[in-house]
Amino acid sequence: MRILRPSDILPSEITPRALFEDRRRFLLGAGATLAAGAAMWAGLPSEARAAAAKLGPLARSPFSSDEPQTPYKAVTTYNNYYEFGTDKEDPAANAGKLTVRPWTVRVEGLAGKARTFDIDDLLKLAPLEERIYRLRCVEAWSMVIPWVGFPLSALLRQVDPQGSAKYVEFVTHYDPKIMLRRPVLDWPYTEGLRIDEAMHPLTLLTLGLYGEVLPNQNGAPVRVVVPWKYGFKSAKSIVAIRLVDKEPRTAWNKSAPSEYGFYSNVNPNVDHPRWSQATERRIGEFRKRPTLMFNGYAEQVANLYQGMDLRKSF
Ligand code: MTE
């Protein structure tokens, strides 16, 4: 990720808009259902949407952080989604062109019951939870985001993964008519996890944030969120999930193998060549805070990596 802007969003810029958004959601959102609203705003630029479709009811996950949440405005205007441009504000400006309905996700490969899921099937597949997770970018900024979704394992179990499935590859949408044609990365953007990482209860198949369907710039209509890994492991706008027997190549690993390994676990002891990983700055704050091993989720995930040298498997 080549962009590091000194002028991150400041709290003074964020708060009034965030308060406004909250009030607007309260006024317009009450009682609106997903079915009623989801198709309405597909294709509209984010700022022009009257109100995004509400998701619910939502169970609050025990995995949720109780730290202050990053305001909606920052979560939805400070993004990495390179298909829509490489500056942080580009995805919010350009991702409105993405049509998120109809949308299907193929779950295929080494599976007894490979099949294609419509986005409406996905929304009903398992109880939706609110998961307030820290997200830490390799660029040394972080956010706390109230995602909505359910464990990816619930989806994978539907297709009956075979014993030979050792990894999961995520393939994302690529449409050169509306997305960057320049080969900034090897499109389509792909990511991968080991099967035990993919099945881990923290790995979230994500359909929304702040109680609403995902804004396009955040990866609508469906993405993953893997909170103990750097943000780039959390692939957006997924169209296929493949169960495979070999470690899949990933978009960032292909572009700069010495900088982006397959695992990409948040690790304050292993620096990226261009950014220290020891500390981070939460968007909206000035001070730096220490980065926590596995982004603070060590208790849940450290056992996945027992016996591995995390300097080599970075
Ligand atoms: N997914 C796709 N398809 N394209 C991308 O460029 N960027 C990744 C990840 N998923 C990216 C992607 C990176 S670098 C980060 S930090 C997170 O998305 C950012 O997610 P957010 O914008 O919702 O915070």
mmCIF file of C-alpha atoms and ligand atoms in Angstrom:
data_model
loop_
_atom_site.group_PDB
_atom_site.id
_atom_site.type_symbol
_atom_site.label_atom_id
_atom_site.label_comp_id
_atom_site.label_asym_id
_atom_site.label_seq_id
_atom_site.Cartn_x
_atom_site.Cartn_y
_atom_site.Cartn_z
ATOM 1 C CA MET A 1 0.000 0.000 0.000
ATOM 2 C CA ARG A 2 1.856 3.027 -1.188
ATOM 3 C CA ILE A 3 -0.245 5.860 0.144
ATOM 4 C CA LEU A 4 0.472 7.331 3.534
ATOM 5 C CA ARG A 5 -1.030 10.741 4.000
ATOM 6 C CA PRO A 6 0.130 12.945 6.802
ATOM 7 C CA SER A 7 -3.321 14.485 6.960
ATOM 8 C CA ASP A 8 -5.465 11.706 8.322
ATOM 9 C CA ILE A 9 -8.955 12.717 9.288
ATOM 10 C CA LEU A 10 -8.950 14.808 12.462
ATOM 11 C CA PRO A 11 -11.542 14.466 15.228
ATOM 12 C CA SER A 12 -12.805 17.981 14.542
ATOM 13 C CA GLU A 13 -13.690 17.011 10.973
ATOM 14 C CA ILE A 14 -15.374 13.809 11.930
ATOM 15 C CA THR A 15 -17.582 14.512 14.867
ATOM 16 C CA PRO A 16 -20.250 16.843 13.541
ATOM 17 C CA ARG A 17 -20.867 14.640 10.517
ATOM 18 C CA ALA A 18 -20.931 11.505 12.648
ATOM 19 C CA LEU A 19 -23.455 13.054 14.998
ATOM 20 C CA PHE A 20 -25.498 14.087 12.010
ATOM 21 C CA GLU A 21 -25.346 10.553 10.614
ATOM 22 C CA ASP A 22 -26.453 9.089 13.900
ATOM 23 C CA ARG A 23 -29.384 11.440 14.138
ATOM 24 C CA ARG A 24 -30.354 10.818 10.538
ATOM 25 C CA ARG A 25 -30.266 7.074 11.071
ATOM 26 C CA PHE A 26 -32.458 7.466 14.131
ATOM 27 C CA LEU A 27 -34.964 9.585 12.233
ATOM 28 C CA LEU A 28 -35.088 7.646 8.985
ATOM 29 C CA GLY A 29 -34.038 4.178 9.900
ATOM 30 C CA ALA A 30 -36.528 3.038 12.497
ATOM 31 C CA GLY A 31 -38.355 -0.007 11.282
ATOM 32 C CA ALA A 32 -36.874 -0.058 7.774
ATOM 33 C CA THR A 33 -36.135 -3.594 6.691
ATOM 34 C CA LEU A 34 -33.399 -4.860 4.482
ATOM 35 C CA ALA A 35 -35.830 -6.198 1.923
ATOM 36 C CA ALA A 36 -37.452 -2.812 1.555
ATOM 37 C CA GLY A 37 -34.318 -0.800 1.189
ATOM 38 C CA ALA A 38 -31.482 -2.822 -0.228
ATOM 39 C CA ALA A 39 -32.160 -2.420 -3.918
ATOM 40 C CA MET A 40 -32.984 1.270 -3.686
ATOM 41 C CA TRP A 41 -29.519 2.629 -3.259
ATOM 42 C CA ALA A 42 -27.472 0.232 -5.354
ATOM 43 C CA GLY A 43 -25.395 2.342 -7.694
ATOM 44 C CA LEU A 44 -25.943 5.652 -5.957
ATOM 45 C CA PRO A 45 -22.934 7.544 -4.657
ATOM 46 C CA SER A 46 -22.733 7.071 -0.914
ATOM 47 C CA GLU A 47 -23.372 10.697 -0.034
ATOM 48 C CA ALA A 48 -26.608 10.707 -2.036
ATOM 49 C CA ARG A 49 -28.181 7.789 -0.208
ATOM 50 C CA ALA A 50 -31.123 8.735 1.947
ATOM 51 C CA ALA A 51 -30.568 5.905 4.381
ATOM 52 C CA ALA A 52 -28.930 2.527 4.041
ATOM 53 C CA ALA A 53 -30.967 -0.569 4.771
ATOM 54 C CA LYS A 54 -30.994 -1.654 8.375
ATOM 55 C CA LEU A 55 -29.926 -5.130 9.348
ATOM 56 C CA GLY A 56 -31.361 -6.888 12.304
ATOM 57 C CA PRO A 57 -32.157 -8.069 14.856
ATOM 58 C CA LEU A 58 -28.518 -8.229 15.883
ATOM 59 C CA ALA A 59 -27.049 -10.235 18.724
ATOM 60 C CA ARG A 60 -24.070 -8.530 20.378
ATOM 61 C CA SER A 61 -21.104 -10.872 20.109
ATOM 62 C CA PRO A 62 -19.068 -11.720 23.215
ATOM 63 C CA PHE A 63 -16.014 -11.122 21.002
ATOM 64 C CA SER A 64 -16.897 -7.429 20.718
ATOM 65 C CA SER A 65 -14.482 -4.773 21.929
ATOM 66 C CA ASP A 66 -15.845 -2.133 24.302
ATOM 67 C CA GLU A 67 -13.439 0.526 23.032
ATOM 68 C CA PRO A 68 -14.870 3.730 21.526
ATOM 69 C CA GLN A 69 -16.014 3.118 17.953
ATOM 70 C CA THR A 70 -14.502 4.999 15.047
ATOM 71 C CA PRO A 71 -17.147 7.383 13.702
ATOM 72 C CA TYR A 72 -19.202 6.232 10.722
ATOM 73 C CA LYS A 73 -17.886 9.073 8.596
ATOM 74 C CA ALA A 74 -14.294 7.957 9.015
ATOM 75 C CA VAL A 75 -15.101 4.272 8.535
ATOM 76 C CA THR A 76 -16.801 5.047 5.233
ATOM 77 C CA THR A 77 -14.541 7.742 3.767
ATOM 78 C CA TYR A 78 -11.049 6.591 4.710
ATOM 79 C CA ASN A 79 -10.762 3.330 2.805
ATOM 80 C CA ASN A 80 -8.477 1.021 0.931
ATOM 81 C CA TYR A 81 -10.299 -0.451 -2.064
ATOM 82 C CA TYR A 82 -7.744 -0.108 -4.806
ATOM 83 C CA GLU A 83 -10.083 -1.138 -7.604
ATOM 84 C CA PHE A 84 -11.730 2.252 -7.053
ATOM 85 C CA GLY A 85 -8.531 4.285 -6.678
ATOM 86 C CA THR A 86 -5.491 4.387 -4.479
ATOM 87 C CA ASP A 87 -6.215 7.493 -2.413
ATOM 88 C CA LYS A 88 -8.089 6.999 0.820
ATOM 89 C CA GLU A 89 -11.060 9.092 -0.277
ATOM 90 C CA ASP A 90 -11.332 7.503 -3.758
ATOM 91 C CA PRO A 91 -13.472 4.475 -2.818
ATOM 92 C CA ALA A 92 -16.181 6.637 -1.219
ATOM 93 C CA ALA A 93 -16.212 8.825 -4.342
ATOM 94 C CA ASN A 94 -16.161 6.022 -6.918
ATOM 95 C CA ALA A 95 -17.603 2.808 -5.478
ATOM 96 C CA GLY A 96 -21.172 4.034 -5.969
ATOM 97 C CA LYS A 97 -20.819 2.690 -9.511
ATOM 98 C CA LEU A 98 -20.816 -0.863 -8.202
ATOM 99 C CA THR A 99 -24.147 -2.656 -8.529
ATOM 100 C CA VAL A 100 -24.464 -4.911 -5.521
ATOM 101 C CA ARG A 101 -27.736 -6.620 -6.466
ATOM 102 C CA PRO A 102 -28.182 -9.138 -7.898
ATOM 103 C CA TRP A 103 -25.013 -10.729 -6.459
ATOM 104 C CA THR A 104 -23.920 -14.291 -5.993
ATOM 105 C CA VAL A 105 -21.021 -16.005 -4.245
ATOM 106 C CA ARG A 106 -19.774 -19.373 -5.498
ATOM 107 C CA VAL A 107 -18.442 -21.612 -2.762
ATOM 108 C CA GLU A 108 -16.497 -24.236 -4.676
ATOM 109 C CA GLY A 109 -13.434 -26.407 -4.929
ATOM 110 C CA LEU A 110 -12.780 -29.280 -2.542
ATOM 111 C CA ALA A 111 -16.307 -29.486 -1.211
ATOM 112 C CA GLY A 112 -18.906 -32.235 -1.199
ATOM 113 C CA LYS A 113 -21.750 -29.806 -1.820
ATOM 114 C CA ALA A 114 -20.278 -26.870 -3.740
ATOM 115 C CA ARG A 115 -22.958 -24.332 -4.578
ATOM 116 C CA THR A 116 -23.744 -20.735 -5.392
ATOM 117 C CA PHE A 117 -25.369 -18.518 -2.787
ATOM 118 C CA ASP A 118 -27.464 -15.523 -3.610
ATOM 119 C CA ILE A 119 -26.869 -12.523 -1.371
ATOM 120 C CA ASP A 120 -30.377 -12.938 0.070
ATOM 121 C CA ASP A 121 -29.576 -16.563 0.951
ATOM 122 C CA LEU A 122 -26.479 -15.341 2.737
ATOM 123 C CA LEU A 123 -28.380 -12.786 4.768
ATOM 124 C CA LYS A 124 -30.622 -15.565 6.089
ATOM 125 C CA LEU A 125 -28.036 -18.279 6.474
ATOM 126 C CA ALA A 126 -27.178 -17.674 10.136
ATOM 127 C CA PRO A 127 -28.168 -15.250 12.916
ATOM 128 C CA LEU A 128 -26.598 -11.853 12.329
ATOM 129 C CA GLU A 129 -24.312 -10.523 15.036
ATOM 130 C CA GLU A 130 -22.787 -7.166 15.758
ATOM 131 C CA ARG A 131 -19.030 -7.636 16.165
ATOM 132 C CA ILE A 132 -17.086 -4.608 17.298
ATOM 133 C CA TYR A 133 -13.573 -5.381 16.137
ATOM 134 C CA ARG A 134 -10.312 -3.521 15.999
ATOM 135 C CA LEU A 135 -9.011 -3.320 12.423
ATOM 136 C CA ARG A 136 -5.326 -2.518 12.073
ATOM 137 C CA CYS A 137 -3.834 -1.609 8.762
ATOM 138 C CA VAL A 138 -0.224 -2.423 7.914
ATOM 139 C CA GLU A 139 0.151 1.333 7.315
ATOM 140 C CA ALA A 140 -0.015 1.738 11.125
ATOM 141 C CA TRP A 141 -3.455 3.259 11.530
ATOM 142 C CA SER A 142 -6.336 1.501 13.195
ATOM 143 C CA MET A 143 -10.076 1.752 13.697
ATOM 144 C CA VAL A 144 -12.746 0.135 15.870
ATOM 145 C CA ILE A 145 -15.691 -0.872 13.699
ATOM 146 C CA PRO A 146 -19.081 -2.364 14.539
ATOM 147 C CA TRP A 147 -19.355 -4.969 11.779
ATOM 148 C CA VAL A 148 -22.445 -7.088 11.127
ATOM 149 C CA GLY A 149 -22.202 -10.675 10.002
ATOM 150 C CA PHE A 150 -21.778 -14.245 11.129
ATOM 151 C CA PRO A 151 -18.852 -16.656 11.326
ATOM 152 C CA LEU A 152 -17.536 -17.692 7.914
ATOM 153 C CA SER A 153 -17.509 -21.256 9.279
ATOM 154 C CA ALA A 154 -21.333 -21.291 9.087
ATOM 155 C CA LEU A 155 -21.118 -20.763 5.324
ATOM 156 C CA LEU A 156 -18.248 -23.192 4.760
ATOM 157 C CA ARG A 157 -20.040 -25.945 6.678
ATOM 158 C CA GLN A 158 -22.930 -25.669 4.220
ATOM 159 C CA VAL A 159 -20.748 -26.988 1.406
ATOM 160 C CA ASP A 160 -19.152 -29.842 3.302
ATOM 161 C CA PRO A 161 -15.399 -29.137 2.934
ATOM 162 C CA GLN A 162 -13.342 -32.215 2.093
ATOM 163 C CA GLY A 163 -10.440 -33.325 4.280
ATOM 164 C CA SER A 164 -8.044 -32.320 1.497
ATOM 165 C CA ALA A 165 -9.178 -28.662 1.728
ATOM 166 C CA LYS A 166 -6.265 -27.016 3.529
ATOM 167 C CA TYR A 167 -6.735 -23.416 2.436
ATOM 168 C CA VAL A 168 -9.461 -21.020 1.390
ATOM 169 C CA GLU A 169 -9.049 -18.549 -1.469
ATOM 170 C CA PHE A 170 -11.251 -15.455 -1.763
ATOM 171 C CA VAL A 171 -11.834 -14.024 -5.225
ATOM 172 C CA THR A 172 -13.321 -10.558 -5.446
ATOM 173 C CA HIS A 173 -15.339 -8.758 -8.083
ATOM 174 C CA TYR A 174 -13.476 -7.086 -10.923
ATOM 175 C CA ASP A 175 -15.206 -5.044 -13.581
ATOM 176 C CA PRO A 176 -12.823 -3.013 -15.772
ATOM 177 C CA LYS A 177 -15.745 -0.834 -16.912
ATOM 178 C CA ILE A 178 -16.056 0.742 -13.469
ATOM 179 C CA MET A 179 -12.802 -0.170 -11.753
ATOM 180 C CA LEU A 180 -9.137 0.741 -12.289
ATOM 181 C CA ARG A 181 -7.700 -0.794 -15.419
ATOM 182 C CA ARG A 182 -4.127 0.053 -14.490
ATOM 183 C CA PRO A 183 -2.475 -3.061 -13.112
ATOM 184 C CA VAL A 184 -1.837 -1.569 -9.667
ATOM 185 C CA LEU A 185 -2.470 -5.074 -8.366
ATOM 186 C CA ASP A 186 -3.101 -8.282 -10.257
ATOM 187 C CA TRP A 187 -6.873 -8.027 -10.639
ATOM 188 C CA PRO A 188 -9.108 -9.554 -9.495
ATOM 189 C CA TYR A 189 -7.956 -8.915 -5.937
ATOM 190 C CA THR A 190 -7.543 -12.258 -4.185
ATOM 191 C CA GLU A 191 -6.782 -13.248 -0.624
ATOM 192 C CA GLY A 192 -6.363 -16.477 1.281
ATOM 193 C CA LEU A 193 -6.489 -18.112 4.688
ATOM 194 C CA ARG A 194 -5.494 -21.468 6.047
ATOM 195 C CA ILE A 195 -8.596 -23.589 6.616
ATOM 196 C CA ASP A 196 -8.315 -23.440 10.429
ATOM 197 C CA GLU A 197 -8.066 -19.637 10.228
ATOM 198 C CA ALA A 198 -11.090 -19.532 7.951
ATOM 199 C CA MET A 199 -13.081 -21.769 10.314
ATOM 200 C CA HIS A 200 -12.035 -19.808 13.418
ATOM 201 C CA PRO A 201 -15.045 -18.266 15.193
ATOM 202 C CA LEU A 202 -13.500 -14.764 14.959
ATOM 203 C CA THR A 203 -13.427 -14.843 11.138
ATOM 204 C CA LEU A 204 -16.516 -12.956 10.114
ATOM 205 C CA LEU A 205 -18.463 -13.155 6.885
ATOM 206 C CA THR A 206 -19.450 -9.525 6.883
ATOM 207 C CA LEU A 207 -22.612 -8.039 5.429
ATOM 208 C CA GLY A 208 -22.876 -4.725 7.221
ATOM 209 C CA LEU A 209 -21.482 -2.118 9.569
ATOM 210 C CA TYR A 210 -23.066 0.281 12.035
ATOM 211 C CA GLY A 211 -26.260 -1.827 11.841
ATOM 212 C CA GLU A 212 -26.711 -1.228 8.096
ATOM 213 C CA VAL A 213 -25.796 -3.082 4.918
ATOM 214 C CA LEU A 214 -22.190 -2.490 3.891
ATOM 215 C CA PRO A 215 -21.494 0.738 2.033
ATOM 216 C CA ASN A 216 -19.938 -0.094 -1.336
ATOM 217 C CA GLN A 217 -16.586 1.401 -0.368
ATOM 218 C CA ASN A 218 -16.392 -1.003 2.574
ATOM 219 C CA GLY A 219 -16.828 -4.064 0.371
ATOM 220 C CA ALA A 220 -20.535 -4.449 -0.390
ATOM 221 C CA PRO A 221 -22.358 -6.646 -0.507
ATOM 222 C CA VAL A 222 -20.166 -9.221 1.241
ATOM 223 C CA ARG A 223 -16.587 -9.308 2.526
ATOM 224 C CA VAL A 224 -14.612 -11.061 5.190
ATOM 225 C CA VAL A 225 -13.120 -9.490 8.297
ATOM 226 C CA VAL A 226 -10.210 -11.284 9.960
ATOM 227 C CA PRO A 227 -9.462 -9.115 12.988
ATOM 228 C CA TRP A 228 -6.075 -10.523 14.051
ATOM 229 C CA LYS A 229 -4.580 -9.947 10.597
ATOM 230 C CA TYR A 230 -3.674 -6.728 8.811
ATOM 231 C CA GLY A 231 -6.642 -5.111 7.112
ATOM 232 C CA PHE A 232 -5.645 -6.218 3.634
ATOM 233 C CA LYS A 233 -6.468 -9.858 4.466
ATOM 234 C CA SER A 234 -10.128 -8.814 4.717
ATOM 235 C CA ALA A 235 -11.186 -9.116 1.067
ATOM 236 C CA LYS A 236 -14.065 -6.951 -0.161
ATOM 237 C CA SER A 237 -16.903 -7.641 -2.605
ATOM 238 C CA ILE A 238 -16.343 -11.386 -2.748
ATOM 239 C CA VAL A 239 -17.681 -13.412 -5.687
ATOM 240 C CA ALA A 240 -16.050 -16.791 -5.046
ATOM 241 C CA ILE A 241 -14.694 -18.714 -2.086
ATOM 242 C CA ARG A 242 -12.554 -21.672 -3.098
ATOM 243 C CA LEU A 243 -11.524 -24.590 -0.931
ATOM 244 C CA VAL A 244 -8.077 -25.610 -2.161
ATOM 245 C CA ASP A 245 -5.220 -27.900 -1.146
ATOM 246 C CA LYS A 246 -2.309 -25.498 -1.727
ATOM 247 C CA GLU A 247 -1.519 -22.105 -0.264
ATOM 248 C CA PRO A 248 -3.132 -19.654 -2.692
ATOM 249 C CA ARG A 249 -1.205 -16.679 -4.083
ATOM 250 C CA THR A 250 -2.669 -13.403 -2.896
ATOM 251 C CA ALA A 251 -2.839 -10.016 -4.597
ATOM 252 C CA TRP A 252 -0.491 -8.219 -2.194
ATOM 253 C CA ASN A 253 1.890 -11.138 -1.965
ATOM 254 C CA LYS A 254 2.156 -11.214 -5.759
ATOM 255 C CA SER A 255 2.823 -7.487 -5.943
ATOM 256 C CA ALA A 256 5.520 -7.365 -3.221
ATOM 257 C CA PRO A 257 6.376 -10.774 -1.746
ATOM 258 C CA SER A 258 9.035 -9.403 0.592
ATOM 259 C CA GLU A 259 6.516 -6.981 2.131
ATOM 260 C CA TYR A 260 3.298 -8.993 2.311
ATOM 261 C CA GLY A 261 3.473 -12.611 3.390
ATOM 262 C CA PHE A 262 0.640 -15.105 3.344
ATOM 263 C CA TYR A 263 -0.066 -14.948 7.072
ATOM 264 C CA SER A 264 0.094 -11.186 7.673
ATOM 265 C CA ASN A 265 -0.786 -11.539 11.337
ATOM 266 C CA VAL A 266 -0.682 -8.282 13.272
ATOM 267 C CA ASN A 267 2.664 -8.567 15.035
ATOM 268 C CA PRO A 268 4.387 -5.628 16.779
ATOM 269 C CA ASN A 269 7.705 -7.521 16.676
ATOM 270 C CA VAL A 270 7.934 -7.964 12.904
ATOM 271 C CA ASP A 271 8.187 -4.700 11.009
ATOM 272 C CA HIS A 272 7.038 -4.093 7.482
ATOM 273 C CA PRO A 273 10.009 -2.699 5.482
ATOM 274 C CA ARG A 274 8.297 0.690 5.219
ATOM 275 C CA TRP A 275 6.196 0.950 8.388
ATOM 276 C CA SER A 276 7.015 0.088 11.988
ATOM 277 C CA GLN A 277 4.431 -2.296 13.377
ATOM 278 C CA ALA A 278 5.277 -1.548 17.027
ATOM 279 C CA THR A 279 2.749 1.269 17.391
ATOM 280 C CA GLU A 280 -0.336 2.541 15.644
ATOM 281 C CA ARG A 281 -2.524 5.618 15.532
ATOM 282 C CA ARG A 282 -6.229 5.186 15.949
ATOM 283 C CA ILE A 283 -8.021 7.277 13.337
ATOM 284 C CA GLY A 284 -9.336 10.366 15.116
ATOM 285 C CA GLU A 285 -6.598 10.379 17.768
ATOM 286 C CA PHE A 286 -3.203 12.044 17.804
ATOM 287 C CA ARG A 287 -1.259 9.841 20.156
ATOM 288 C CA LYS A 288 0.286 6.576 19.152
ATOM 289 C CA ARG A 289 -0.583 3.456 21.059
ATOM 290 C CA PRO A 290 1.324 0.189 21.235
ATOM 291 C CA THR A 291 0.196 -2.437 18.759
ATOM 292 C CA LEU A 292 -0.920 -5.630 20.445
ATOM 293 C CA MET A 293 0.125 -9.129 19.400
ATOM 294 C CA PHE A 294 -2.487 -10.496 17.009
ATOM 295 C CA ASN A 295 -4.183 -7.096 17.299
ATOM 296 C CA GLY A 296 -5.275 -7.995 20.850
ATOM 297 C CA TYR A 297 -6.848 -11.336 19.897
ATOM 298 C CA ALA A 298 -3.889 -13.488 21.058
ATOM 299 C CA GLU A 299 -5.943 -15.343 23.636
ATOM 300 C CA GLN A 300 -8.230 -16.601 20.868
ATOM 301 C CA VAL A 301 -5.772 -17.246 18.036
ATOM 302 C CA ALA A 302 -2.187 -17.699 19.305
ATOM 303 C CA ASN A 303 -2.674 -21.473 19.425
ATOM 304 C CA LEU A 304 -3.169 -21.541 15.634
ATOM 305 C CA TYR A 305 0.504 -20.651 15.213
ATOM 306 C CA GLN A 306 2.167 -22.792 17.851
ATOM 307 C CA GLY A 307 5.560 -23.994 16.715
ATOM 308 C CA MET A 308 5.703 -21.569 13.783
ATOM 309 C CA ASP A 309 8.443 -18.974 13.360
ATOM 310 C CA LEU A 310 6.364 -15.841 12.799
ATOM 311 C CA ARG A 311 9.391 -13.962 11.444
ATOM 312 C CA LYS A 312 9.623 -16.425 8.596
ATOM 313 C CA SER A 313 5.887 -16.998 8.212
ATOM 314 C CA PHE A 314 5.069 -13.278 8.294
HETATM 315 N N1 MTE B 1 -10.509 -5.784 -0.922
HETATM 316 C C1 MTE B 1 -10.461 -5.465 -2.237
HETATM 317 N N2 MTE B 1 -11.247 -6.135 -3.086
HETATM 318 N N3 MTE B 1 -9.646 -4.489 -2.697
HETATM 319 C C2 MTE B 1 -8.802 -3.800 -1.870
HETATM 320 O O1 MTE B 1 -8.047 -2.928 -2.332
HETATM 321 N N4 MTE B 1 -8.018 -3.459 0.431
HETATM 322 C C3 MTE B 1 -7.736 -4.154 1.689
HETATM 323 C C4 MTE B 1 -8.992 -4.787 2.312
HETATM 324 N N5 MTE B 1 -9.798 -5.435 1.291
HETATM 325 C C5 MTE B 1 -8.828 -4.112 -0.477
HETATM 326 C C6 MTE B 1 -9.726 -5.117 -0.031
HETATM 327 C C7 MTE B 1 -7.094 -3.275 2.647
HETATM 328 S S1 MTE B 1 -5.509 -2.814 2.262
HETATM 329 C C8 MTE B 1 -7.699 -2.867 3.810
HETATM 330 S S2 MTE B 1 -6.818 -1.982 4.996
HETATM 331 C C9 MTE B 1 -9.129 -3.139 4.066
HETATM 332 O O2 MTE B 1 -9.756 -3.762 2.955
HETATM 333 C C10 MTE B 1 -9.838 -1.832 4.354
HETATM 334 O O3 MTE B 1 -11.178 -2.059 4.707
HETATM 335 P P1 MTE B 1 -12.104 -0.793 5.047
HETATM 336 O O4 MTE B 1 -11.942 0.197 3.938
HETATM 337 O O5 MTE B 1 -13.503 -1.306 5.161
HETATM 338 O O6 MTE B 1 -11.604 -0.232 6.354
#
